[in-house]
Structures are given as C-alpha cells and as structure tokens.
Tab-separated table of C-alpha atoms and ligand atoms in Angstrom:
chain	number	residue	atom	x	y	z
A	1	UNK	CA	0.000	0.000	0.000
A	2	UNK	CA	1.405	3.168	-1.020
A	3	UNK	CA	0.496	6.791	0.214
A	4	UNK	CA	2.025	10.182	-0.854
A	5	UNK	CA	2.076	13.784	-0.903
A	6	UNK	CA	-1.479	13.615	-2.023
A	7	UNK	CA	-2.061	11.027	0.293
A	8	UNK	CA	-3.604	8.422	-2.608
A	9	UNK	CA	-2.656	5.442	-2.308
A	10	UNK	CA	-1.415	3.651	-5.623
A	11	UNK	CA	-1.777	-0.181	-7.032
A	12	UNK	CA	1.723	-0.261	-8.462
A	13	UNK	CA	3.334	-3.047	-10.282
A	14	UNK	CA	6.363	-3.967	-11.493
A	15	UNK	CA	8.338	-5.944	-14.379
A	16	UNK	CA	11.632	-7.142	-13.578
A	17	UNK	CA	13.611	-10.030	-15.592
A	18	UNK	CA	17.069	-10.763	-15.306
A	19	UNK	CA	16.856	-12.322	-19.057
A	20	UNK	CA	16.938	-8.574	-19.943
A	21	UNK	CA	20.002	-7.326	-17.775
A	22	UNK	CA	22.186	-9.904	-19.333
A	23	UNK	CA	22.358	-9.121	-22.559
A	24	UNK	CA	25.494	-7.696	-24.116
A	25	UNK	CA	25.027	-5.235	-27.286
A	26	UNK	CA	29.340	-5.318	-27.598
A	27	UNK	CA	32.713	-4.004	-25.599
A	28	UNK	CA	32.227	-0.164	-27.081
A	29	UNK	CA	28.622	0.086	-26.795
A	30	UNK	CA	27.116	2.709	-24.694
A	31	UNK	CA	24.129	0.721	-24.108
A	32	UNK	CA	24.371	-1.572	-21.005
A	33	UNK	CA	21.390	-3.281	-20.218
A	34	UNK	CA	22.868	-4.691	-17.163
A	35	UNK	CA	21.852	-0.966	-15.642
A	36	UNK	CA	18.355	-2.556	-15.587
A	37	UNK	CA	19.716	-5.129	-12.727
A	38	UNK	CA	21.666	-2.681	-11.142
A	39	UNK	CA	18.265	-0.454	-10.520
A	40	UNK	CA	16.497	-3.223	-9.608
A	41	UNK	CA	18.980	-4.395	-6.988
A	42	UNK	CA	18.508	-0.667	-5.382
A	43	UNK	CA	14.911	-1.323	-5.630
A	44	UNK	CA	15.279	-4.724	-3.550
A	45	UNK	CA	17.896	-3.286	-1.035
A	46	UNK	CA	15.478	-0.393	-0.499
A	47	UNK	CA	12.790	-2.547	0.448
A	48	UNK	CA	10.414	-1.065	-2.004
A	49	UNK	CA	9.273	-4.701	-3.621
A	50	UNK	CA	7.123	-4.625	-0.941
A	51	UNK	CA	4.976	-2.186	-1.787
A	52	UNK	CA	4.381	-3.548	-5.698
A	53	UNK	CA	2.732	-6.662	-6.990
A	54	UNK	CA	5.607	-8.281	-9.591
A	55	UNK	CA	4.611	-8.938	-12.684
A	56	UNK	CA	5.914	-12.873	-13.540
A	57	UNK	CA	5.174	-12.715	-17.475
A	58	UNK	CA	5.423	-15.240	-20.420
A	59	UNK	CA	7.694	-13.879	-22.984
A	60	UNK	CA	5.563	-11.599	-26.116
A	61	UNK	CA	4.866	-13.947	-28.723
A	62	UNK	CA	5.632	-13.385	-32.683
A	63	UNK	CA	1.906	-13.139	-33.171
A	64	UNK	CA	2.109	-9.920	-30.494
A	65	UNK	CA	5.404	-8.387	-31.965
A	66	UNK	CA	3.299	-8.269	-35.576
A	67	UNK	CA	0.349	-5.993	-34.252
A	68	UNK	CA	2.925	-3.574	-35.246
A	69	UNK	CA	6.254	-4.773	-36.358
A	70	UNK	CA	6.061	-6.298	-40.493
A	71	UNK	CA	6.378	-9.628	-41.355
A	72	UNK	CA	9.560	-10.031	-42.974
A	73	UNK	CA	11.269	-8.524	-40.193
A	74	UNK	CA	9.750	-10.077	-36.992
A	75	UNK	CA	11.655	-13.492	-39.133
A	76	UNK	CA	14.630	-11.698	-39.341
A	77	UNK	CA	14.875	-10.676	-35.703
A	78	UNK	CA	13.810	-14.074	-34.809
A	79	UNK	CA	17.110	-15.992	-36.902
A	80	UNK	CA	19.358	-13.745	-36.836
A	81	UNK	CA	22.341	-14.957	-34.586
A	82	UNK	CA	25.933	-13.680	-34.549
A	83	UNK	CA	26.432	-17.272	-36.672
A	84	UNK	CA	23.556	-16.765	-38.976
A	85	UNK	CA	24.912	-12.954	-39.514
A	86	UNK	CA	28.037	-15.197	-42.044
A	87	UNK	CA	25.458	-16.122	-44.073
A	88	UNK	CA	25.502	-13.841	-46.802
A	89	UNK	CA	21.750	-14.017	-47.488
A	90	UNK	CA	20.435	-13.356	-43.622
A	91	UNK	CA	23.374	-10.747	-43.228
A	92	UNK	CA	21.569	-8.779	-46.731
A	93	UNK	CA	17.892	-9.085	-44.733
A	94	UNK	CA	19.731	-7.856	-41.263
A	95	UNK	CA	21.475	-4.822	-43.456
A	96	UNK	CA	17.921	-3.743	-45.179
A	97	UNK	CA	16.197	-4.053	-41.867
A	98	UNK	CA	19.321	-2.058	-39.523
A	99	UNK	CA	20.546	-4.681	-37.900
A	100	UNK	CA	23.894	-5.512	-37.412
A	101	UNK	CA	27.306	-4.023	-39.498
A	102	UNK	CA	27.106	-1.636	-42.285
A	103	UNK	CA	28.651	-2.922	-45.652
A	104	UNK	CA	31.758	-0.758	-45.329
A	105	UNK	CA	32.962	-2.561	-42.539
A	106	UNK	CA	33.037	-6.003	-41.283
A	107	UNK	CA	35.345	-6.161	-38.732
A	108	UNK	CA	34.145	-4.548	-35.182
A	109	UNK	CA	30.274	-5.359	-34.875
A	110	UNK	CA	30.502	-3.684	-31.614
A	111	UNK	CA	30.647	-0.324	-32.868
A	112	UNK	CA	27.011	-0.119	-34.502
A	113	UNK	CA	24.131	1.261	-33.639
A	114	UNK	CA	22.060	-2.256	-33.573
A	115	UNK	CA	24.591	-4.625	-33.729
A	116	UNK	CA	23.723	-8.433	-33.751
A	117	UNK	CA	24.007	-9.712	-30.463
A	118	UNK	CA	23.778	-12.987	-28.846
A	119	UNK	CA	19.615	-13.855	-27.076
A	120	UNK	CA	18.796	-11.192	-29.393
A	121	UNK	CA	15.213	-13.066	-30.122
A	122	UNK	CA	15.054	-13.528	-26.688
A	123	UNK	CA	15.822	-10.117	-25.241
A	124	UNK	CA	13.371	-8.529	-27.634
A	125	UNK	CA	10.322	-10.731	-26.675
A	126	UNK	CA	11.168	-10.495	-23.054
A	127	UNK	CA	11.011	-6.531	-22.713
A	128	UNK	CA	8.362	-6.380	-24.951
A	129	UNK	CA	6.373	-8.802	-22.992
A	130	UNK	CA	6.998	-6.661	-19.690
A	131	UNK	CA	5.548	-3.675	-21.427
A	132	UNK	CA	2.566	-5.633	-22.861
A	133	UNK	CA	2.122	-6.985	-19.415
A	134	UNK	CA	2.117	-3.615	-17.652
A	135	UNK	CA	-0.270	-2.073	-20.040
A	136	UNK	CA	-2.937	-5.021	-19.480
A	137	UNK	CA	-2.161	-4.610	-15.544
A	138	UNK	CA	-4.029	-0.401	-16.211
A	139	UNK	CA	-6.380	-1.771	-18.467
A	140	UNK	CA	-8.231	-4.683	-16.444
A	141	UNK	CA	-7.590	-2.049	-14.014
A	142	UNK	CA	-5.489	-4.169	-11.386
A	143	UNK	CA	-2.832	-1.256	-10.916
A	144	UNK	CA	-2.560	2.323	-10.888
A	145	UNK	CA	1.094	2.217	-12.023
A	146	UNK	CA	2.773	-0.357	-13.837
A	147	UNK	CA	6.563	-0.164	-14.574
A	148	UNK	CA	9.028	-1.871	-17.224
A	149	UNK	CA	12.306	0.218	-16.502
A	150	UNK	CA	13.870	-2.489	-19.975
A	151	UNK	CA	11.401	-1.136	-22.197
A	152	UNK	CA	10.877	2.167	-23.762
A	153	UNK	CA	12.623	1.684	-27.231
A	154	UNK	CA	11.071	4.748	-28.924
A	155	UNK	CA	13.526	4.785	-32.221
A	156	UNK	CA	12.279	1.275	-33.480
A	157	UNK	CA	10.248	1.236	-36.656
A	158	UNK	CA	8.029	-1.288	-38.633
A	159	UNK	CA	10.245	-2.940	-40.223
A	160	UNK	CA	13.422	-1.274	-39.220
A	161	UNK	CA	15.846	-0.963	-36.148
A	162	UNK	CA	17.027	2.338	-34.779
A	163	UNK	CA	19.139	3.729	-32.309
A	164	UNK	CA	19.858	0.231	-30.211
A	165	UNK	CA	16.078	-0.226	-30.653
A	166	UNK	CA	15.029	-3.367	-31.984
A	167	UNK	CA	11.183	-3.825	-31.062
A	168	UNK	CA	8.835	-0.769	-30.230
A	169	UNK	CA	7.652	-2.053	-27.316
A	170	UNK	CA	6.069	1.020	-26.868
A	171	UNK	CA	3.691	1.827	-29.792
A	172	UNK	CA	2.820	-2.475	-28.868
A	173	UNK	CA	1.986	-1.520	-25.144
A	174	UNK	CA	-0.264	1.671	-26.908
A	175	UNK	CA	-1.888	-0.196	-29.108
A	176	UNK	CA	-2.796	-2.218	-26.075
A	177	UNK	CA	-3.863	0.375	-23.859
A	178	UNK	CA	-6.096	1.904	-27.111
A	179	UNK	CA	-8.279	-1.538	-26.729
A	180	UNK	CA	-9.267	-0.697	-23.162
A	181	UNK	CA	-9.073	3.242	-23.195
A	182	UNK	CA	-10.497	6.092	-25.510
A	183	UNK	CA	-7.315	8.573	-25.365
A	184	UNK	CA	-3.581	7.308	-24.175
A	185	UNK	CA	-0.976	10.215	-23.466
A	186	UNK	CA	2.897	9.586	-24.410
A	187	UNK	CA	5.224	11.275	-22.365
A	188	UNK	CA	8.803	11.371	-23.721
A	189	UNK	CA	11.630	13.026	-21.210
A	190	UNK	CA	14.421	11.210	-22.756
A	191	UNK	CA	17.320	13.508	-24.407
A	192	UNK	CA	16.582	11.975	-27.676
A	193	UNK	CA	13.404	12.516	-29.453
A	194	UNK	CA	10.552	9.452	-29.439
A	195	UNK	CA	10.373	8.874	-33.427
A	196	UNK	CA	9.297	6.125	-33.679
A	197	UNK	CA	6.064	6.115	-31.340
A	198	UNK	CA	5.599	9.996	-32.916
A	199	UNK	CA	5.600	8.423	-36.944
A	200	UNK	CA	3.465	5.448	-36.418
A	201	UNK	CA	0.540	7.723	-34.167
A	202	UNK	CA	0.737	11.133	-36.002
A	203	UNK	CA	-2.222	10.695	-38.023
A	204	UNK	CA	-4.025	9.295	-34.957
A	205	UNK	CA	-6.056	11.629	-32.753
A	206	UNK	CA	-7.007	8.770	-29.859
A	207	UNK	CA	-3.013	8.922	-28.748
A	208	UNK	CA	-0.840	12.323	-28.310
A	209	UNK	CA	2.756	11.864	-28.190
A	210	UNK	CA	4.726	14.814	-26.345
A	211	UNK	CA	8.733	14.488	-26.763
A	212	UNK	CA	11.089	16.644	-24.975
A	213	UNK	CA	14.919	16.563	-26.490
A	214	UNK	CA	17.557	17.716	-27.415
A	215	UNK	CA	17.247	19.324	-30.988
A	216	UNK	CA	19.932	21.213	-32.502
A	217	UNK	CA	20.502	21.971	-36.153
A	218	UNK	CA	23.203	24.508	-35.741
A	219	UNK	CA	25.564	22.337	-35.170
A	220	UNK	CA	28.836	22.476	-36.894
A	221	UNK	CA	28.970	18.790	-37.525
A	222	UNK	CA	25.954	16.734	-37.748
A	223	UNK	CA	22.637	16.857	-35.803
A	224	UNK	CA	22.094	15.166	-32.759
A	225	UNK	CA	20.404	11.886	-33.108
A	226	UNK	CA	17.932	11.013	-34.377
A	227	UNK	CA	17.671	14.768	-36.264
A	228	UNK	CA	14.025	14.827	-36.015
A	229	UNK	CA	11.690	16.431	-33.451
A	230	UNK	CA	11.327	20.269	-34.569
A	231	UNK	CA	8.371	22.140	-33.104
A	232	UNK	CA	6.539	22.461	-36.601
A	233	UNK	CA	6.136	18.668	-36.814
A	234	UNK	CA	2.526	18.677	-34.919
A	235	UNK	CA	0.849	15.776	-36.703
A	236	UNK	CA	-0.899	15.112	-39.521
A	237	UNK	CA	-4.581	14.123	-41.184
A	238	UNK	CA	-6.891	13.289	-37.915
A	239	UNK	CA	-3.884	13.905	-35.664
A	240	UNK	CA	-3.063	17.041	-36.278
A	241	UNK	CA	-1.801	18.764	-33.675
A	242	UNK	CA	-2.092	15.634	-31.267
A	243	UNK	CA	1.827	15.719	-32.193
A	244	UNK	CA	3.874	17.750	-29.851
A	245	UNK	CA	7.742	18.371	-29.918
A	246	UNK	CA	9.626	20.524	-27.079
A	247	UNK	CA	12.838	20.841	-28.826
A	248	UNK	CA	15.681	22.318	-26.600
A	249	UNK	CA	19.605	23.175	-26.226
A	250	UNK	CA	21.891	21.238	-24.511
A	251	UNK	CA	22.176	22.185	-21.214
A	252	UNK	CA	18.690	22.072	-19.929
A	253	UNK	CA	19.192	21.771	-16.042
A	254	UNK	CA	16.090	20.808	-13.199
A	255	UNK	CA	14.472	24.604	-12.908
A	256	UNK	CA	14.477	25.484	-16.531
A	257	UNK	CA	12.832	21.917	-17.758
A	258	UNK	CA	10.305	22.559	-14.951
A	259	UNK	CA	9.765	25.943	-16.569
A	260	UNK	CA	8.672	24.361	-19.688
A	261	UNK	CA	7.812	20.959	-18.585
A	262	UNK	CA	4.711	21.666	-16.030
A	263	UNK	CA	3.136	24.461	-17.994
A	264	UNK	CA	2.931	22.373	-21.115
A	265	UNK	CA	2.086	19.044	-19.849
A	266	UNK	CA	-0.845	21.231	-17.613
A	267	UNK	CA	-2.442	22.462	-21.021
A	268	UNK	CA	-2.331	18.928	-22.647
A	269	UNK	CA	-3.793	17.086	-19.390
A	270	UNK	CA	-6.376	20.049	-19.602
A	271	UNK	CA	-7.241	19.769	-23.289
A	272	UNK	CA	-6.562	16.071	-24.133
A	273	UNK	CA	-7.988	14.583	-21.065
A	274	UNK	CA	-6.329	11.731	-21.290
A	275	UNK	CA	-7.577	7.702	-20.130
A	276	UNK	CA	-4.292	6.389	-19.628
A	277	UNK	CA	-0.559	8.055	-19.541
A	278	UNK	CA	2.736	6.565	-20.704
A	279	UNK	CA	5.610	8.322	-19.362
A	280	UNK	CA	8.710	7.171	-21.142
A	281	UNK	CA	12.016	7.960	-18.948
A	282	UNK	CA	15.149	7.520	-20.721
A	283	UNK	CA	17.611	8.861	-18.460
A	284	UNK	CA	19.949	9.969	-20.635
A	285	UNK	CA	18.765	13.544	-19.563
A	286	UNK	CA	20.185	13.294	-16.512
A	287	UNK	CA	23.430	15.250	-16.012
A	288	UNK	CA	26.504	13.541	-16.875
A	289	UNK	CA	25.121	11.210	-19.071
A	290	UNK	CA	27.624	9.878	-21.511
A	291	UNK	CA	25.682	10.807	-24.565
A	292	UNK	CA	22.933	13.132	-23.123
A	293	UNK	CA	23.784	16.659	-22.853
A	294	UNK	CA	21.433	17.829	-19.968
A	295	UNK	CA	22.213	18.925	-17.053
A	296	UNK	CA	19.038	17.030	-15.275
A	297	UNK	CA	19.364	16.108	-11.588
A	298	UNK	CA	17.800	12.851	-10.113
A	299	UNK	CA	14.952	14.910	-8.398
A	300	UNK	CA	14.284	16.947	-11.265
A	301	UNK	CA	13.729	14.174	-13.629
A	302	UNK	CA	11.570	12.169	-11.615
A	303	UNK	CA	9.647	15.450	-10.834
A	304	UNK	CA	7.984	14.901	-14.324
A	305	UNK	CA	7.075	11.336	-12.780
A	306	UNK	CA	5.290	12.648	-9.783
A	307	UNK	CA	3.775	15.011	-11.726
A	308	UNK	CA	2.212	13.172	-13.760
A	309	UNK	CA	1.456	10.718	-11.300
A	310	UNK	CA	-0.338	13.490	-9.448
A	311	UNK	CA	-2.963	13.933	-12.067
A	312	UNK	CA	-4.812	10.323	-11.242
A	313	UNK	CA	-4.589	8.632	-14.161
A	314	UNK	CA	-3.554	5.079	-15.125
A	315	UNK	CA	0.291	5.488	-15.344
A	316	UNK	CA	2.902	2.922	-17.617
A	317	UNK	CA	6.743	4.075	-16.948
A	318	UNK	CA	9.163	2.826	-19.367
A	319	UNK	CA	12.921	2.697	-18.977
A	320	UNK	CA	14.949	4.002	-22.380
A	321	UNK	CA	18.047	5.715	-23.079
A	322	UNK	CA	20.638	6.338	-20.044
A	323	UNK	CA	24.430	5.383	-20.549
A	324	UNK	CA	25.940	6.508	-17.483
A	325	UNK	CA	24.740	3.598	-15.563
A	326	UNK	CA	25.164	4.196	-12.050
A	327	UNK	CA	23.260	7.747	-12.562
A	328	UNK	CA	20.208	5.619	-14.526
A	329	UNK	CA	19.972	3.066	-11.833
A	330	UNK	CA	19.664	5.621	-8.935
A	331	UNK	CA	17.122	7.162	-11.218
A	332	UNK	CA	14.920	4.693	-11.885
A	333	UNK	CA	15.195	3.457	-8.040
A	334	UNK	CA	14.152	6.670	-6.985
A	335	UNK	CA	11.511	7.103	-9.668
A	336	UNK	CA	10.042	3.097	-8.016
A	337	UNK	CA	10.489	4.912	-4.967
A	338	UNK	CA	8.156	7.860	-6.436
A	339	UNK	CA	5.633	5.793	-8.126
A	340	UNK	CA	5.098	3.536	-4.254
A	341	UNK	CA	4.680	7.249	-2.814
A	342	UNK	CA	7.707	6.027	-0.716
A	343	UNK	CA	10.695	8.692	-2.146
A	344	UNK	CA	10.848	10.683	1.336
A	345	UNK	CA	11.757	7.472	3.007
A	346	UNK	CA	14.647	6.053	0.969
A	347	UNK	CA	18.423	6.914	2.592
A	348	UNK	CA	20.438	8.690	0.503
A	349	UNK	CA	23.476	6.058	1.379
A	350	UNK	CA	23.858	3.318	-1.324
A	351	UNK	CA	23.397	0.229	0.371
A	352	UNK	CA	25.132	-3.044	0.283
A	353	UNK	CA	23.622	-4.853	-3.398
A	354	UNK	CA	26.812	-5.477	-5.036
A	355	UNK	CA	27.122	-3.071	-7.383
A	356	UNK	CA	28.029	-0.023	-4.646
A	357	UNK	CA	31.446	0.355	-6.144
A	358	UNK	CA	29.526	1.993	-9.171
A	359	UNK	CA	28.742	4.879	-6.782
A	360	UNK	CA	32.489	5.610	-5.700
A	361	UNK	CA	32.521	8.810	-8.069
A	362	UNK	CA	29.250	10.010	-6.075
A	363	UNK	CA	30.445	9.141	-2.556
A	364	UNK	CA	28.274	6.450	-2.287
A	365	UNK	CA	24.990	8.645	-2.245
A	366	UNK	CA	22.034	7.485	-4.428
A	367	UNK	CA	21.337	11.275	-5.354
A	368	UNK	CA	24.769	12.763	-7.457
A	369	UNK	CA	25.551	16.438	-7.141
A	370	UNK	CA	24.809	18.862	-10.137
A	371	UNK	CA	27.414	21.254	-10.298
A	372	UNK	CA	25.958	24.644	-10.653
A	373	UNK	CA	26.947	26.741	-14.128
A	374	UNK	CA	27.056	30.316	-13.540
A	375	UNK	CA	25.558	31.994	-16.655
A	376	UNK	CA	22.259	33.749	-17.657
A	377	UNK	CA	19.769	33.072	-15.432
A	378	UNK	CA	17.484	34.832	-17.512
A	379	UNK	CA	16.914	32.689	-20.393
A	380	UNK	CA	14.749	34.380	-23.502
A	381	UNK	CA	15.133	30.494	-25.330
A	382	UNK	CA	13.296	29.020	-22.492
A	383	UNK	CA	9.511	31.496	-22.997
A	384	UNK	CA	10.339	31.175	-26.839
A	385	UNK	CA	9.738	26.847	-26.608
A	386	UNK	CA	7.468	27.376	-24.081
A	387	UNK	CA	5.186	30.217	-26.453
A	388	UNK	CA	5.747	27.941	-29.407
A	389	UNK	CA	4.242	24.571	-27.526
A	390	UNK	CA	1.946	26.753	-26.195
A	391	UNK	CA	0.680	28.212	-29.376
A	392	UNK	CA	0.399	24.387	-31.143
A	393	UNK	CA	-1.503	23.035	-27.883
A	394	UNK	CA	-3.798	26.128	-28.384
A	395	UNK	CA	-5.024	24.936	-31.486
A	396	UNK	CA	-6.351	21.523	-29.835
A	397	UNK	CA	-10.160	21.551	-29.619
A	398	UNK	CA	-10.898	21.323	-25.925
B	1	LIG	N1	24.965	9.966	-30.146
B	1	LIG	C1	25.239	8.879	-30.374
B	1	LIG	C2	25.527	7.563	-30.708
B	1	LIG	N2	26.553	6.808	-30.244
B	1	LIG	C3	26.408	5.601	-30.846
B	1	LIG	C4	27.269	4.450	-30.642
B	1	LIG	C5	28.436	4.568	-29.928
B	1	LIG	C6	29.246	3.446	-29.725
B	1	LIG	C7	28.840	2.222	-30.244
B	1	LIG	F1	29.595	1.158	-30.056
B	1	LIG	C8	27.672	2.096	-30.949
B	1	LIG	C9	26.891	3.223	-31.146
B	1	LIG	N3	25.326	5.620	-31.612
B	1	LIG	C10	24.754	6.817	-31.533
B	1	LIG	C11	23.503	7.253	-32.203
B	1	LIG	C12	22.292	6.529	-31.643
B	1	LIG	C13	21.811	7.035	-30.326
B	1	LIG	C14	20.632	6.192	-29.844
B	1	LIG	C15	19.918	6.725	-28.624
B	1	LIG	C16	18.892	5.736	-28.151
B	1	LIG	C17	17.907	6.223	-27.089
B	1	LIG	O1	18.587	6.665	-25.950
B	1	LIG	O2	17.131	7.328	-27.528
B	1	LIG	C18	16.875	5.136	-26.715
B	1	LIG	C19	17.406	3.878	-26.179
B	1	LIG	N4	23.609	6.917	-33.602
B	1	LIG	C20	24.063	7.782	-34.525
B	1	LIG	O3	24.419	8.907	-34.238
B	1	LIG	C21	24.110	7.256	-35.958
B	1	LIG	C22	25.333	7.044	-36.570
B	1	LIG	C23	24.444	8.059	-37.086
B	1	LIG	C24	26.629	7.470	-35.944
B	1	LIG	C25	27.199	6.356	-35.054
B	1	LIG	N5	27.420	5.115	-35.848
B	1	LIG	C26	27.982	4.098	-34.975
B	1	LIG	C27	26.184	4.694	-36.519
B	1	LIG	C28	25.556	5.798	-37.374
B	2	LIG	CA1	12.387	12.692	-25.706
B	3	LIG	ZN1	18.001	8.573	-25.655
C-alpha cells in the first residue's frame, strides 16, 4: 500500500527479468542493459518490492510483436544470430532491416548502432512482454502504475531498427492500452526525441505523443540523433496537432525543464484529457550522461514522474536511453520509490547490493551532485519553446 504527498494510495506493479540485464550489445557500446539489474537491486535493497505486486510474465509472442512490427522482419529478428549474420543471405535481410554491421565494414560489430548480439530473439520478446504486461495490468484495471524500466525503445520502426532499438515495445503496449481506453498520453523526457512512437501515431487523434529533447541543427557537424523532433512537426490528417515536440539546447538543467515541462504538460492534461498516460524515462537527460547533454538532476527528472502521477490517471513508466549507468539506476530506483509514494523514506546512502562500487565517483549517495553553471539566469530560449508549444496546444479543440 502506497500513500504520498497527495495522500492516494497507488496499485503499483512492477516488471523485472534478469533475461533482460544480461544481454550484451558489444565491448564499445554505450548501451548496457545490465543498468536494468543494477536499478532493480537498489529497488530490492530499499525494500520497495514490498509495496508492488511483480509482474511474472510469459515472454511476447511473434503473433504480439506483428500488431505492429512487419512480417519479414519479426523473421529476421527471430534468426538472426551472430552465426547466422556469415550467411551472406540473412546478413543482406539484417542490413535492409538495420541490424547488425554496415557494408563498409566487417570487422568490429561492436561499434554499430544495432549490432547483432547474442539472445537477441530472446531479449526482444522479453522486454516487450513486460511492457505488454504492464499495459494489461491499467487496463483490467489491477494497478494504478505499472513499470518496465527495460522497455521504452522509442527509435524502433516497422520494419526497421534504430538507435539500439530493436522492437517498439512502446507503440505495442499503446496499441494495447487503445483496446481498453479512448485517449492514451505519451510522455517522452528522454534527451533523444521518441520517433518512432511519434511516426506510427501522427495521423491518430485517440493517442498524443509529447517528446522533450535535445534538438539542434546549428551544429557544426551533424545533428544530434535522431535529427528529427522540430516544433513544426505537430501531426498530420486526424492527428493534427495531437503531435507535440519541445525541442531544446543542450544544457537544460532541473528549474528550466520545470519551466517548460509543467506548464505544457498542464495544457495537454487540460485539453486532451487523457484515459491512460505513458511516461517514457530515458535517463539519458540526466546530467553527466555519456551521450545526453542535460544537465538534469535525479529529483528533477523524476519530478515529471510525480507530476504526472499526481494527475490520477492510469500510469505505464518505461525505462529508455541512459548510458551513465550508475546515474540511470539511482534514477529509476528513486523514480520506483516515487511511483510507491515512498521517495521521502529512501536513505540517501547506497546500500550493500553489489554493485556499490559503481557509486564511488558520487560518494556512495544514491542522489549525485549537479554542479551549478554560472551563466544567464534569464533565459529568452526558455519562454520562446514554451510560447511555441503553447501556441500548437492552443489549437487543440478542448
Ligand atoms: N549519439 C550517439 C551515438 N553513439 C552511438 C554508438 C556509440 C558506440 C557504439 F559502439 C555504438 C553506437 N550511436 C549513436 C547514435 C544513436 C543514439 C541512440 C539513442 C537511443 C535512445 O537513448 O534514444 C533510446 C534507447 N547513432 C548515430 O548517431 C548514428 C550514426 C548516425 C553514428 C554512429 N554510428 C555508430 C552509426 C551511425
Ligand atoms: Ca524525448
Ligand atoms: Zn536517448
């Protein structure tokens, strides 16, 4: 039983498999799944199992993955293996479809974006079955929260991997939510902007999609990834303007998000009304993140968590991006610990779980200082975004 601020109490459950920690996507890849197992272990030292139901769940099945994913590719994820990948035929499909090493060079798999990897198959069907899972837990209505901290892979497409994205378990746990409620929000507070959910629901007015990134086309060498995400891009057909894209500048810290993320997210709880929510919260906003460039403390990114959570609605949280891993793990601990109404109560000391020697850099405290940048406090960029969301959420019928 969990109480908070509010005092509500909240039906939370929660998807945990180690099947998804142990993965491997390569030496020189920045994404670590075993972060996954390193949160979790927080979440069991911290005692706050006890205030969830865990969600035991059967793997998805191929027959689930196709509600959105096409044919031809659901086969190819299924046999490709880092064998398979020297047979020239399957290694053509994986190409065409993202996976695995681009033509020009066969030697270092480890240095692609989706990169064959051994359990591949099995690592896909696993976090896509937690998310699938936790959206069926809000719509029979047996929770209030349900959480899948190894899903949230908002990059991959139909028939097409992206950014160390394989299977969209989100736009699956959506389409899931869509049979039970009339209107599902998605929330997107990692640094990199939610494509994939955005292309396949743009033309769809029954599910918003709100992404906050980091969007810069002035750069002097190439955008940041994915390159997409600019505040013009509002929808299309039916949907339009049930697309919305915060773009921002690196450097966002807690007050400044705040400034734009309350204000916006109250005008599209007010005019969307939303059944169900799906907050996905790649923590690769968070400051120090290894390819984030936000300046994001723990608090202030699970501050979009409670506030969302404050507005009473069925809630799914999804993992994503993160790459600094002990900063992602104390994140999504303390975002548990905010979803059982429980934050106020969890030490600050990093207890014994056996991964404490993570924490060295951050003196063995769960919460990591945010070193303060003396600059323009006054920031005209910040009431530009915010007048620009403002102006696109204005044209939603209420
Ligand atoms: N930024 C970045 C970045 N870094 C890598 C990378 C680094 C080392 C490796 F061994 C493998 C890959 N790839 C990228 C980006 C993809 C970022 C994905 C973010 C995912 C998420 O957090 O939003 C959700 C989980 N890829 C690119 O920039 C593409 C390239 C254009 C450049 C890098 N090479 C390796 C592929 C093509
Ligand atoms: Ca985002
Ligand atoms: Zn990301």
């Amino acid at each position: 039983s969990a109480s908070c601020g509010d005092g509500r109490k909240r039906r939370v459950c929660y998807y945990y498999d180690p099947g998804v920690a142990n993965v491997d996507y390569g030496a020189n890849h920045n994404m670590v799944p075993r972060r996954v197992a390193m949160a979790h272990a927080l979440v069991e030292k911290y005692g706050l199992l006890a205030d969830m139901e865990r969600l035991r769940v059967r793997p998805a099945t191929e027959a689930e993955l196709r509600a959105f994913h096409d044919d031809a590719y659901v086969r190819l994820l299924r046999d490709i293996t880092p064998d398979a990948y020297h047979d020239g035929d399957l290694r053509d499909r994986a190409r065409a479809c993202g996976v695995g090493v681009p033509e020009t060079d066969e030697t270092d798999a480890s240095a692609y974006d989706n990169p064959v990897i051994d359990g591949l198959w099995d690592y896909c069907l696993r976090y896509a079955g937690g998310s699938l899972a936790a959206a069926r837990a809000l719509a029979d209505g047996s929770s209030d929260i349900a959480i899948n901290w190894s899903g949230g892979m908002h990059h991959a497409c139909r028939g097409k991997a992206s950014g160390f994205c394989y299977v969209n378990d989100i736009v699956l746990a959506i389409q899931e939510l869509l049979e039970h409620f009339e209107r599902v929000l998605y929330v997107d507070i990692d640094v990199h902007h939610g494509d994939g959910v955005e292309e396949h629901f743009k033309r769809e007015s029954r599910v918003m999609t709100v992404s906050f990134h980091l969007y810069d086309i002035d750069r002097d060498v190439k955008p940041f990834f994915p390159g997409t995400g600019k505040v013009e891009d509002v929808g299309e057909g039916d949907g339009k303007y049930y697309t919305l894209n915060v773009p921002m500048k690196a450097g966002m810290d807690d007050e400044r998000y705040q400034q734009l993320f309350r204000p916006i997210m109250d005008e599209v709880m007010e005019k969307f009304v939303p059944d169900a929510v799906v907050l996905q919260c790649g923590a690769d906003s968070l400051y120090g993140d290894r390819l984030g460039e936000f300046r994001l403390s723990v608090k202030g990114h699970a501050g979009c968590v409670s506030y969302l959570r404050s507005f009473n609605v069925p809630l799914l949280l999804l993992g994503g991006g993160g790459y600094t891993v002990n900063h992602v793990a104390s994140c999504w601990c303390y975002e548990t610990a905010v979803a059982v109404g429980k934050e106020k109560e969890i030490s600050d000391e990093i207890p014994f779980h056996g991964y404490e020697h993570y924490y060295r850099d951050q003196g063995y405290k769960l919460h990591f200082t945010v070193p303060k940048k003396n600059g323009n406090k006054k920031d005209d960029l910040i009431d530009k975004i915010k007048q620009d969301a403002l102006m696109n959420l204005a044209m939603l019928k209420p």
